[in-house]
Coordinates of C-alpha atoms in Angstrom, one line a residue:
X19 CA 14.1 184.6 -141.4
X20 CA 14.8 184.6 -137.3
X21 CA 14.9 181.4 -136.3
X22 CA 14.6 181.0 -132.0
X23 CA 16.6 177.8 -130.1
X24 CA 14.8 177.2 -127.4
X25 CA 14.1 174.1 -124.8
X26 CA 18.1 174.1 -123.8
X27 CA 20.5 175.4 -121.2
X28 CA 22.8 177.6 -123.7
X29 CA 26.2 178.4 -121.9
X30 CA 27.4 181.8 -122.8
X31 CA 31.0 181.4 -121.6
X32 CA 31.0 184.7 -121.2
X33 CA 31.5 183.4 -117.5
X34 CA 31.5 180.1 -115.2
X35 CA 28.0 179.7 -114.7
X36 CA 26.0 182.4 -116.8
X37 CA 23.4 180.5 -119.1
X38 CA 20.1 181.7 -121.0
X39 CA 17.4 179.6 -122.1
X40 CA 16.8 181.1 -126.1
X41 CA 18.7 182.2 -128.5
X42 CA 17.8 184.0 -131.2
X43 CA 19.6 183.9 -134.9
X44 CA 19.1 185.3 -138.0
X45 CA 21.6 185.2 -141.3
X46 CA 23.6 182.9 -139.2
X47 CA 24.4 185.2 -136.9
X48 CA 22.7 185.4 -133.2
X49 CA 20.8 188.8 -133.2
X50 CA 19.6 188.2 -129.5
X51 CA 19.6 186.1 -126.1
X52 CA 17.0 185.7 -123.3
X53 CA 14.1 183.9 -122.4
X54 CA 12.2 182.1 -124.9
X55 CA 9.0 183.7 -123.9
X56 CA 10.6 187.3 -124.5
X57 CA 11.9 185.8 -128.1
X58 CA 9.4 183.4 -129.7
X59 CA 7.3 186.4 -130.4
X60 CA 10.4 187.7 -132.5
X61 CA 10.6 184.9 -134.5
X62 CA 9.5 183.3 -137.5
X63 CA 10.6 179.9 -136.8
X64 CA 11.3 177.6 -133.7
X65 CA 13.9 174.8 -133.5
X66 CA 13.6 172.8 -129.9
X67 CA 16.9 171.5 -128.7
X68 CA 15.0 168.5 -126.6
X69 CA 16.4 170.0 -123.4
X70 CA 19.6 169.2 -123.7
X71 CA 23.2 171.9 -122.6
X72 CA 24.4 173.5 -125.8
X73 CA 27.9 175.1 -125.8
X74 CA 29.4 177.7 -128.3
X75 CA 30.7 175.6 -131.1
X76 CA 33.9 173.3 -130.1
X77 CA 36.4 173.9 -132.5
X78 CA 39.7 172.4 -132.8
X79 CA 42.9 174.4 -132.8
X80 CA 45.3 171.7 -134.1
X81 CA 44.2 169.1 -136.3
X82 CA 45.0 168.1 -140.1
X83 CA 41.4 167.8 -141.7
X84 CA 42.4 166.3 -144.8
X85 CA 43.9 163.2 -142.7
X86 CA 41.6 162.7 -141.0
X87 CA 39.4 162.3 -143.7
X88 CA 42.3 160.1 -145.4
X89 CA 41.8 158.2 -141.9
X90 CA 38.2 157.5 -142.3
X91 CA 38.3 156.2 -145.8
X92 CA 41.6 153.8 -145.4
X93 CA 42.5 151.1 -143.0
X94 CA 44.0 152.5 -139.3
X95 CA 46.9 150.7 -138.4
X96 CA 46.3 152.7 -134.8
X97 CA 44.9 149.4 -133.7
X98 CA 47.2 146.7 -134.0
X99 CA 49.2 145.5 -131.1
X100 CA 51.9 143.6 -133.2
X101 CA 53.6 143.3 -136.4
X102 CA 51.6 140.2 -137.7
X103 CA 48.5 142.1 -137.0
X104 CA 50.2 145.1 -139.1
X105 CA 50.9 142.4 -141.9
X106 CA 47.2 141.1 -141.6
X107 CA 45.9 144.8 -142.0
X108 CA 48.5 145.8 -144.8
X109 CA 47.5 142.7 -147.3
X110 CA 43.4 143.8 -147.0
X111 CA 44.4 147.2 -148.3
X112 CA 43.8 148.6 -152.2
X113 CA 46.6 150.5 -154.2
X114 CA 45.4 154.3 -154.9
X115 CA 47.3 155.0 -157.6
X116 CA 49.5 152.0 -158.1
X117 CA 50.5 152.6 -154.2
X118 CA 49.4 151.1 -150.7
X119 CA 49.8 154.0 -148.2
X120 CA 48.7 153.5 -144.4
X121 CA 49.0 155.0 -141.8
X122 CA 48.7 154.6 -137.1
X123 CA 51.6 152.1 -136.2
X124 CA 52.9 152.5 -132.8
X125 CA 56.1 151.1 -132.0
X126 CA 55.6 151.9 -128.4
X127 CA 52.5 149.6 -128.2
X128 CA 53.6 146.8 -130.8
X129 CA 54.3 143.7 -128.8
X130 CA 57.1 143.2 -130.5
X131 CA 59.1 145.9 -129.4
X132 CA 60.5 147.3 -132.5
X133 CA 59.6 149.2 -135.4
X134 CA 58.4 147.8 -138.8
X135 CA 60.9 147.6 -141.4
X136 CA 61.1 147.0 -145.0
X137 CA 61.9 143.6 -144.7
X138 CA 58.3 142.5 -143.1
X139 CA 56.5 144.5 -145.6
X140 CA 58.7 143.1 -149.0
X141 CA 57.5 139.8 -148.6
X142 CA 54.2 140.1 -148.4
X143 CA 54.4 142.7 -151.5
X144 CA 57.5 142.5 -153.2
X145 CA 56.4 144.5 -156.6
X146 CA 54.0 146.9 -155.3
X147 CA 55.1 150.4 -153.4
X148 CA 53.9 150.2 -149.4
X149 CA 54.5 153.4 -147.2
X150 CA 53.1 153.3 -143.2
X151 CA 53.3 156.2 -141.4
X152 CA 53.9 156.2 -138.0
X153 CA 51.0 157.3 -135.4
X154 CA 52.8 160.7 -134.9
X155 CA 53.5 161.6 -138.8
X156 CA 57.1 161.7 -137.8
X157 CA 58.2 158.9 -139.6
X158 CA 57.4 156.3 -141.9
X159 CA 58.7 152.5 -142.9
X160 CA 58.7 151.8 -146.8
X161 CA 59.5 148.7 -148.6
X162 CA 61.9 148.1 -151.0
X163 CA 60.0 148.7 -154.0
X164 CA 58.5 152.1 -152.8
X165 CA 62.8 153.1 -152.0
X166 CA 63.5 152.0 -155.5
X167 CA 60.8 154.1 -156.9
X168 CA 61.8 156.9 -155.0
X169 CA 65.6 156.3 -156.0
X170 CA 66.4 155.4 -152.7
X171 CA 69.8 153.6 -152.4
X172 CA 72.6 152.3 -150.3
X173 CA 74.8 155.6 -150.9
X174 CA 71.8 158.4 -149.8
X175 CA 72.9 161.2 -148.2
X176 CA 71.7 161.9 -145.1
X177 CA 68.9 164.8 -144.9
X178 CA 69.1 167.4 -142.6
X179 CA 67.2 167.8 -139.5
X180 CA 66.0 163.9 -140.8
X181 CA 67.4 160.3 -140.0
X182 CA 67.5 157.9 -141.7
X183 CA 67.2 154.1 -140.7
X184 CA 70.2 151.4 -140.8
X185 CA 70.7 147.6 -139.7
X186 CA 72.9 147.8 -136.7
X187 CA 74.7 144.9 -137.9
X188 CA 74.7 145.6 -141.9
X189 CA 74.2 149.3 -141.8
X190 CA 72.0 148.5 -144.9
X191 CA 68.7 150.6 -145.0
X192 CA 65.9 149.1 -143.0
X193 CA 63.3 151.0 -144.5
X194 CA 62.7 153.7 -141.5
X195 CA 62.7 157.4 -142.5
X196 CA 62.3 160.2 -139.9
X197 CA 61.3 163.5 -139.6
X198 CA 62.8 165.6 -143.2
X199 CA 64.4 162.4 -144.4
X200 CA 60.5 160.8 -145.2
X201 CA 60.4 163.7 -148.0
X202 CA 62.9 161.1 -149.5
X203 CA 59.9 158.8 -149.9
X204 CA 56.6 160.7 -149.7
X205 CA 58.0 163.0 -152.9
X206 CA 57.5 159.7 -154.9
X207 CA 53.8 159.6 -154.1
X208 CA 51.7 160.0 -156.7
X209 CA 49.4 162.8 -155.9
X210 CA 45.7 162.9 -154.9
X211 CA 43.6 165.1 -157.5
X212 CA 41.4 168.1 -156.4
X213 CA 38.6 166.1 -157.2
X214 CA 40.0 162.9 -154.5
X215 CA 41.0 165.8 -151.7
X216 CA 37.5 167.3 -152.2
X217 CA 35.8 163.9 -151.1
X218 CA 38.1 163.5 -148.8
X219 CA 37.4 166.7 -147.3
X220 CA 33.7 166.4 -147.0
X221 CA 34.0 162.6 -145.6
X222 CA 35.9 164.3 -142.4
X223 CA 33.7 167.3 -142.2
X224 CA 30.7 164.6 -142.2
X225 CA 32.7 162.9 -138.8
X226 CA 33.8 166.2 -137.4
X227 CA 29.8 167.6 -137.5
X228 CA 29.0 163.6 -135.4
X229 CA 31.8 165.0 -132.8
X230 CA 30.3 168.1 -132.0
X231 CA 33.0 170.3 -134.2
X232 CA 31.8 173.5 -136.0
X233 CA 35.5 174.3 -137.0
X234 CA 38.9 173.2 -137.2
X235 CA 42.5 174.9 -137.6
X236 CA 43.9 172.3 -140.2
X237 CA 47.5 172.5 -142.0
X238 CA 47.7 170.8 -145.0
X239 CA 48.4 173.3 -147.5
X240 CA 52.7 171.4 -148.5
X241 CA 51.2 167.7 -148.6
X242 CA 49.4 167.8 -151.6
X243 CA 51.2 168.6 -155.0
X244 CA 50.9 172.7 -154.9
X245 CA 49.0 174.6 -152.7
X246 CA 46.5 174.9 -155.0
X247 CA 45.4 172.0 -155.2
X248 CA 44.1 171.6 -151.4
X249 CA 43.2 174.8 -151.1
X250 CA 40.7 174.6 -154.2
X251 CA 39.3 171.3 -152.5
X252 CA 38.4 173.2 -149.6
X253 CA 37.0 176.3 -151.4
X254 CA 34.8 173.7 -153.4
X255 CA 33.9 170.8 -150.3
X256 CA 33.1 173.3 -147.3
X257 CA 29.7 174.4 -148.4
X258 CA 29.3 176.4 -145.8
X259 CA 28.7 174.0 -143.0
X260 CA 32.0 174.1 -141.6
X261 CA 34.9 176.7 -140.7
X262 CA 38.7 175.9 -141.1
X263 CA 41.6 178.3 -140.3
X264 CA 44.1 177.4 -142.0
X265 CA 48.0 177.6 -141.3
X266 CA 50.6 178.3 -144.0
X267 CA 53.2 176.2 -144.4
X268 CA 56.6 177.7 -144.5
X269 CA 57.4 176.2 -148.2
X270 CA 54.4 177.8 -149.5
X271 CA 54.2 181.1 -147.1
X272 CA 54.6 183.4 -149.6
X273 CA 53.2 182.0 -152.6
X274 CA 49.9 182.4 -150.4
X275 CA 50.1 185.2 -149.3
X276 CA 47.7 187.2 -151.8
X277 CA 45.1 184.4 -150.8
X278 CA 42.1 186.1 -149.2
X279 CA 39.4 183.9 -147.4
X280 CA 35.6 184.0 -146.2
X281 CA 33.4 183.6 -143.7
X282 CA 33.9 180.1 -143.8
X283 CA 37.7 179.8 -145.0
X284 CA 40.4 181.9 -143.2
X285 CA 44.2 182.3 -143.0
X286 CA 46.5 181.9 -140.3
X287 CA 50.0 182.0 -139.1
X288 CA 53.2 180.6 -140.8
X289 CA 53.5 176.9 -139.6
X290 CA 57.1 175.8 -138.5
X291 CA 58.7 172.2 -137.4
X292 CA 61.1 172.7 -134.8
X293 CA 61.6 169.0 -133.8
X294 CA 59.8 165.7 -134.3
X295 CA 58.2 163.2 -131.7
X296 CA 58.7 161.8 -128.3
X297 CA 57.8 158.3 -129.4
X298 CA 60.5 158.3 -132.3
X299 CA 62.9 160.0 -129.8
X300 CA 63.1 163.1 -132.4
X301 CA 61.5 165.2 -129.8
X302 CA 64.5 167.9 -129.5
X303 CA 65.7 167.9 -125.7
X304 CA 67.9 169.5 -123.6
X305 CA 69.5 166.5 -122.0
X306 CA 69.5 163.2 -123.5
X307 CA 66.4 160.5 -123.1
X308 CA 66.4 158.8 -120.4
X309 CA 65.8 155.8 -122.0
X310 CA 68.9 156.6 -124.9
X311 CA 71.2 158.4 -123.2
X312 CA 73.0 158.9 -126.9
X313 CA 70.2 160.7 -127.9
X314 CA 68.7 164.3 -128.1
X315 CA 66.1 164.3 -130.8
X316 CA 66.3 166.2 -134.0
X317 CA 66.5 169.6 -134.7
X318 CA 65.0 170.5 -137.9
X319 CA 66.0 173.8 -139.1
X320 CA 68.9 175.4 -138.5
X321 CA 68.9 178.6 -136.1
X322 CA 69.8 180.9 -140.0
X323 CA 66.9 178.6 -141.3
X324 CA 64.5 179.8 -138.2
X325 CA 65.4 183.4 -138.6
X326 CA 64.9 184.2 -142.6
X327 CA 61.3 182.2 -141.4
X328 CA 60.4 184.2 -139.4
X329 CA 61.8 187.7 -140.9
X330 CA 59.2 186.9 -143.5
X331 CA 56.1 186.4 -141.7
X332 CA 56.8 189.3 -139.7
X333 CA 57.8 191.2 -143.0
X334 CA 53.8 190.2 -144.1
X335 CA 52.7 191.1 -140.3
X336 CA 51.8 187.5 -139.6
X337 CA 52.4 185.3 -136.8
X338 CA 54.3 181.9 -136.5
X339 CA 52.7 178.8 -135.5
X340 CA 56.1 176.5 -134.2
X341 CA 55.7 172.8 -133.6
X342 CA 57.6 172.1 -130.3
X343 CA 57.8 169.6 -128.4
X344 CA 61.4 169.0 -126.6
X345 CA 62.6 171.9 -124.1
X346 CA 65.3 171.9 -126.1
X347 CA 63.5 173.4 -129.5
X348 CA 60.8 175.6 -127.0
X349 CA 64.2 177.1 -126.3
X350 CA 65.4 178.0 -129.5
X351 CA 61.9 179.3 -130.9
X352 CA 61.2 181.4 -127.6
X353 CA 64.8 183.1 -128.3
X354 CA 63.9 184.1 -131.4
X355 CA 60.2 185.7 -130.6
X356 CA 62.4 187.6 -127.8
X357 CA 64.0 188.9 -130.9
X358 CA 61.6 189.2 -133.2
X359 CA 57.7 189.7 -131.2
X360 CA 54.9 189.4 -132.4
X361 CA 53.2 192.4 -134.1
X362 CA 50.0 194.0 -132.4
X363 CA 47.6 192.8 -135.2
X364 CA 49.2 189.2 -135.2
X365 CA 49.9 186.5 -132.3
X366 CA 52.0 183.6 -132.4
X367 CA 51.1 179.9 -131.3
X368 CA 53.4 177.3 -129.5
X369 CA 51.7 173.7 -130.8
X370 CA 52.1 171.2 -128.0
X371 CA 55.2 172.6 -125.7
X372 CA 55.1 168.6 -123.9
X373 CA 58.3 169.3 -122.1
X374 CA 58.9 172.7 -120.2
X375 CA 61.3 173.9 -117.7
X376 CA 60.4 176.7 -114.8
X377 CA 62.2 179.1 -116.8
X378 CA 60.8 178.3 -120.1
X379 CA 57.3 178.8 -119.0
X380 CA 58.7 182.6 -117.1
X381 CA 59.9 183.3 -120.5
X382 CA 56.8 182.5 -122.3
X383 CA 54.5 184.4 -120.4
X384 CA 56.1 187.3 -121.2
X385 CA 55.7 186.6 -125.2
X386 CA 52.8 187.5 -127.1
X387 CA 51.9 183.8 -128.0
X388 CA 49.5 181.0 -127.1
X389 CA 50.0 177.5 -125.9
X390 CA 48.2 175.1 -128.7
X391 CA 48.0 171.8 -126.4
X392 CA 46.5 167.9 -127.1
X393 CA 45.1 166.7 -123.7
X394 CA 44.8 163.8 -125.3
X395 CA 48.6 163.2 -125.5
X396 CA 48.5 162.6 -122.2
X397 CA 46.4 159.3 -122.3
X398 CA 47.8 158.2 -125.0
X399 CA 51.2 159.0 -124.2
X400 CA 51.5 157.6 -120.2
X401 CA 52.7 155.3 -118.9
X402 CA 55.4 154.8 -121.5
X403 CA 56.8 158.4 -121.6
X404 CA 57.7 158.1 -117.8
X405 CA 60.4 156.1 -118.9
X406 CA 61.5 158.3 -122.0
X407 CA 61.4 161.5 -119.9
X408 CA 62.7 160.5 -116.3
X409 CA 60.7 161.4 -113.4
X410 CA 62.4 164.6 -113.2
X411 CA 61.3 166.3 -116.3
X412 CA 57.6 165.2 -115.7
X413 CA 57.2 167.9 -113.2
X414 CA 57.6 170.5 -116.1
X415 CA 56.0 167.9 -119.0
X416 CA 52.1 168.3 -120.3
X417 CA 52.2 171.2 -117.7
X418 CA 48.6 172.7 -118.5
X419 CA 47.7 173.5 -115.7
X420 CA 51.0 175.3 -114.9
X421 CA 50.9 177.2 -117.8
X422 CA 47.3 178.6 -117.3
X423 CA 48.8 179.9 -114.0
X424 CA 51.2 181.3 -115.3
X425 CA 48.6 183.5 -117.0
X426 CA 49.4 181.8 -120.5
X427 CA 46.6 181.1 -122.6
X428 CA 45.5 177.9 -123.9
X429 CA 43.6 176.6 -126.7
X430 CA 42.6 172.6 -127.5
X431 CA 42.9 170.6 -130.4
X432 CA 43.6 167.0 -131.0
X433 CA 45.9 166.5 -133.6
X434 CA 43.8 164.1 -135.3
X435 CA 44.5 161.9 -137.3
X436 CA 47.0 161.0 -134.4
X437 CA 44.3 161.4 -131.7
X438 CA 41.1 160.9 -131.9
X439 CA 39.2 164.2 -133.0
X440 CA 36.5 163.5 -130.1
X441 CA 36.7 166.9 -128.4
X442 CA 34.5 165.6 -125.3
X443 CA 37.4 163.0 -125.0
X444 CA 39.8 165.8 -125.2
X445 CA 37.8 167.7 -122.7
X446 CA 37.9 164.5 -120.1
X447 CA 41.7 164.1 -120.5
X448 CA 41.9 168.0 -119.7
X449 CA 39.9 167.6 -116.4
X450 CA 40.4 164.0 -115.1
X451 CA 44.5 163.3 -115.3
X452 CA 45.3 160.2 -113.2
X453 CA 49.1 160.9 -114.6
X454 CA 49.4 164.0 -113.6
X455 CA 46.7 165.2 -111.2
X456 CA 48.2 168.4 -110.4
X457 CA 47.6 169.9 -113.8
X458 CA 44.0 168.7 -113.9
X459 CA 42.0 171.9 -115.5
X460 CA 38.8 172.9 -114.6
X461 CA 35.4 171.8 -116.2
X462 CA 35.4 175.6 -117.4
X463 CA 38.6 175.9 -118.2
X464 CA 38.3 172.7 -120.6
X465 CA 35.6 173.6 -122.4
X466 CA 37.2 177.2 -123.5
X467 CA 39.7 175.4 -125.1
X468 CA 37.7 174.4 -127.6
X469 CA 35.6 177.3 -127.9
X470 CA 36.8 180.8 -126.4
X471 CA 40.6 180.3 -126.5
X472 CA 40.3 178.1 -130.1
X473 CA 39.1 181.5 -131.7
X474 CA 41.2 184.1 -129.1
X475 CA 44.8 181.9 -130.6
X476 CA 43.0 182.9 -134.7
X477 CA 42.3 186.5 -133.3
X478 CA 39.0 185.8 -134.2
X479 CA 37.3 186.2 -130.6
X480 CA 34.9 188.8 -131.9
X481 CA 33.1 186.2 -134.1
X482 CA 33.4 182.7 -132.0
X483 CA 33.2 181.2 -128.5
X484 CA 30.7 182.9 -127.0
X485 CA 27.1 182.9 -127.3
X486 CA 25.8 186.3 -127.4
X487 CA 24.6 189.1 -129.9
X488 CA 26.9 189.3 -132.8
X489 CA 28.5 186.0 -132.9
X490 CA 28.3 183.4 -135.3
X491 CA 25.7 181.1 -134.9
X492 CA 27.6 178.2 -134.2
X493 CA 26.4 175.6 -131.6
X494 CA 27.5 172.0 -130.4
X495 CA 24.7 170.6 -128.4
X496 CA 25.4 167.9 -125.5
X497 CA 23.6 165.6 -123.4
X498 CA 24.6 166.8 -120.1
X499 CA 26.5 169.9 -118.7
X500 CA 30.3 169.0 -119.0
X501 CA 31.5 168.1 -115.2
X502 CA 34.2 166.4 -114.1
X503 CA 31.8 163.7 -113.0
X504 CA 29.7 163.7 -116.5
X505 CA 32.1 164.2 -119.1
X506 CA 32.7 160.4 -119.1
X507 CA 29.0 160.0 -120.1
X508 CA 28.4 162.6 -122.3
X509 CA 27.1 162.6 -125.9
X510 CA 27.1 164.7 -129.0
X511 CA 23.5 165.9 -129.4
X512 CA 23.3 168.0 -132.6
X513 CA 25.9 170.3 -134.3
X514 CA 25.0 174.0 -135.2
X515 CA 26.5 176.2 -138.1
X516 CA 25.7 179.2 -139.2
X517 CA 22.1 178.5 -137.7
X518 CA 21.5 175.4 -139.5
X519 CA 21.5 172.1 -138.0
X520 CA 24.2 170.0 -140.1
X521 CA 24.3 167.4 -137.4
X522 CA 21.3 165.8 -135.0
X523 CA 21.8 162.3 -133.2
X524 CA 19.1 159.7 -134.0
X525 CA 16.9 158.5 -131.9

């Protein structure tokens, strides 16, 4: 059956301003574009978009789907603005499996000025397990029930490329894991079943299709038990109304490498932590914090680590997806694609480089690779990271507009369940900055983040991003033509996949 969209301004992309006013799909692909006088007569059904701006569909280059989903369907601690109110949140929530686990607390927004530690969370529940995970997933407080359950004691060793947490004055554990040390805790977690990460799955998708998304790169495939497990709630919750590139994991790499995907499931790069967090101050930088002048972050891996890593996805002809966010571990990783580029059929992604240097951006632009940014770490980041960073290293920090002319390319994503998965919120942070002006993008420039760029940084700009014969028809419908001036009005219409409406707004 050909199905024509009509009664809309469709944007192509294909260029700034180039629009048509019909589009023409059938088998979930778009067979033709034009007028809707020239296609009406080539179709056997018609679908009115109410007149509103539709856009090829937004997808989201960095986010962790099942999260988010975990997000939706448990208390968000994202919210609270103290301890108490933590507390207050904490003693509403049900065990899953015998275990409370939360997640959203911000130390840097926490009138209190500290961290949780196990101490606030043991009297409120001395014999059951509680883990929180901070906002940015880079570390977590537990309570002394969920450390003895893990076998967590005085005498632990210290993990590498982890800390973990001590009373100044006692130098007894205070419940605060970091970075590679919260495997110390999280491996005591009982695991979900396929059957609880299949729900899961479709409650996000059900949000995701409200913000406009037709697709998501998600990496959640060493969180879950084996790899299995996730991936065969995906195969079994997408139902074709959603497309997820996923990343591999290093720790599962090559056990998944024999995994072959669909038009609705696909496979991506091998996904590497280089550093943690500028909030936790496990961001790995070149000079100290300015705020902790004993302190340079974490580095993860070690550089023998890094290079067996990458050896083997380049041995499978894959690219690396490396989580940097200190100058310090951009360095490191950008040494090592100088050594070991990225083959022709592959490209390699750097996910959220938030603090550069002049040289490090020269370096990069000479790599085959792709900037994976979060405008929304901007907002959510400033003022406070003025003061971590020093005004110096803000000329070079959340540099996007730098880096795009510098002629590297850069694709959007949130990182939800950190951010919000809102891509038109995304979009605004990309084009109005009040922080940092001078890296401002473009309306256009914003909006191929999430559609053109998001499937060029997959390789799979021959089947997304654009509207126009060929391409999947995938469509995220808005209210108003994104502008610098509208974006802060703009709503989510309907959502589009594969030529079927899995998403329309009530009236």
């Amino acid at each position: 059956m050909k199905t024509v969209f009509y009664n809309a301004q469709f944007f192509t992309m294909e260029s700034e301003t180039e629009s048509v006013e019909a589009v023409l799909v059938e088998g979930g692909t778009i067979i033709q574009t034009g007028s809707f006088e020239q296609l009406k007569a080539l179709a056997d059904k018609q679908i009115s978009l109410d007149g509103n701006v539709v856009y090829p569909g937004f997808i989201d280059s960095h986010m962790h789907l099942i999260g988010h989903g975990q997000k939706i369907l448990s208390a968000d601690l994202s919210e609270c603005r103290s301890i108490r109110e933590i507390l207050d949140v904490v003693g509403e929530a049900h065990p899953v499996s015998g275990w409370i686990v939360l997640e959203g607390w911000n130390d840097n927004t926490l009138m209190d000025n500290r961290a949780p530690i196990s101490a606030d969370l043991d009297a409120l529940f001395p014999d059951i397990p509680v883990v929180l995970k901070r906002i940015c997933r880079h570390g977590l407080v537990a309570n002394s029930k969920a450390m003895e359950l893990a076998g967590i004691t005085h005498s632990v060793e210290e993990v590498a490329g982890g800390v973990i947490g001590r009373d100044e004055q006692t130098n007894e554990l205070n419940g605060l894991f970091y970075d590679e040390a919260q495997s110390l805790v999280t491996n005591a977690i009982p695991e979900l079943t396929v059957e609880d990460l299949t729900t899961i799955i479709q409650k996000s998708i059900q949000d995701l299709h409200k913000l406009g998304l037709t697709g998501g790169h998600s990496e959640d495939m060493a969180y879950y038990g084996p790899y299995t497990n996730p991936l065969h709630a995906y195969r079994k919750g997408l139902n074709e109304s959603f497309r997820v590139h996923l990343l591999r994991h290093h720790h599962v790499f090559a056990d998944m490498t024999h995994e072959t995907g669909d038009d609705f499931l696909s496979f991506g790069c091998m996904k590497i932590f280089m550093d943690g967090s500028l909030g936790g101050r496990t961001a790995w930088l070149s000079n100290p914090y300015s705020d902790s002048e004993d302190t340079h972050g974490v580095a993860i891996h070690t550089k023998e680590e890094l290079i067996e890593m990458v050896k083997l996805a380049r041995q499978h002809e894959a690219g690396i997806a490396v989580h940097v966010i200190g100058d310090r571990a951009t360095e490191e990783i950008v040494e090592l694609l100088e050594q070991f580029p990225a083959p022709q059929q592959a490209l390699d992604r750097l996910i959220h480089v938030n603090v550069l240097s002049e040289h490090l951006i020269k370096r990069i632009a000479k790599l085959r690779v792709m900037c994976d940014i979060q405008p929304m770490f901007v907002p959510s980041d400033f003022p406070w990271v003025k003061d971590r960073l020093g005004e110096e290293r803000l000329t070079y920090s959340y540099a996007w507009r730098t880096l795009l002319d510098n002629s590297i390319g850069l694709a959007g994503g949130s990182d939800a369940p950190i951010e919000t998965a809102d891509p038109l919120l995304g979009i605004q942070a990309a084009i109005n900055n009040p922080y940092l002006p001078d890296q401002e993008l473009t309306p256009f420039e914003a909006v191929r983040l999430y559609t053109t760029n998001a499937a060029e940084i997959a390789m799979q700009e021959a089947r997304f991003g654009k509207i126009a014969p060929g391409f999947e028809a995938d469509f995220t419908v808005v209210s108003d033509e994104i502008t610098k001036e509208s974006i802060v009005h703009c709503t989510i219409e309907a959502t589009i996949v594969n030529g079927e409406l899995v998403y329309r707004k009530e009236l």
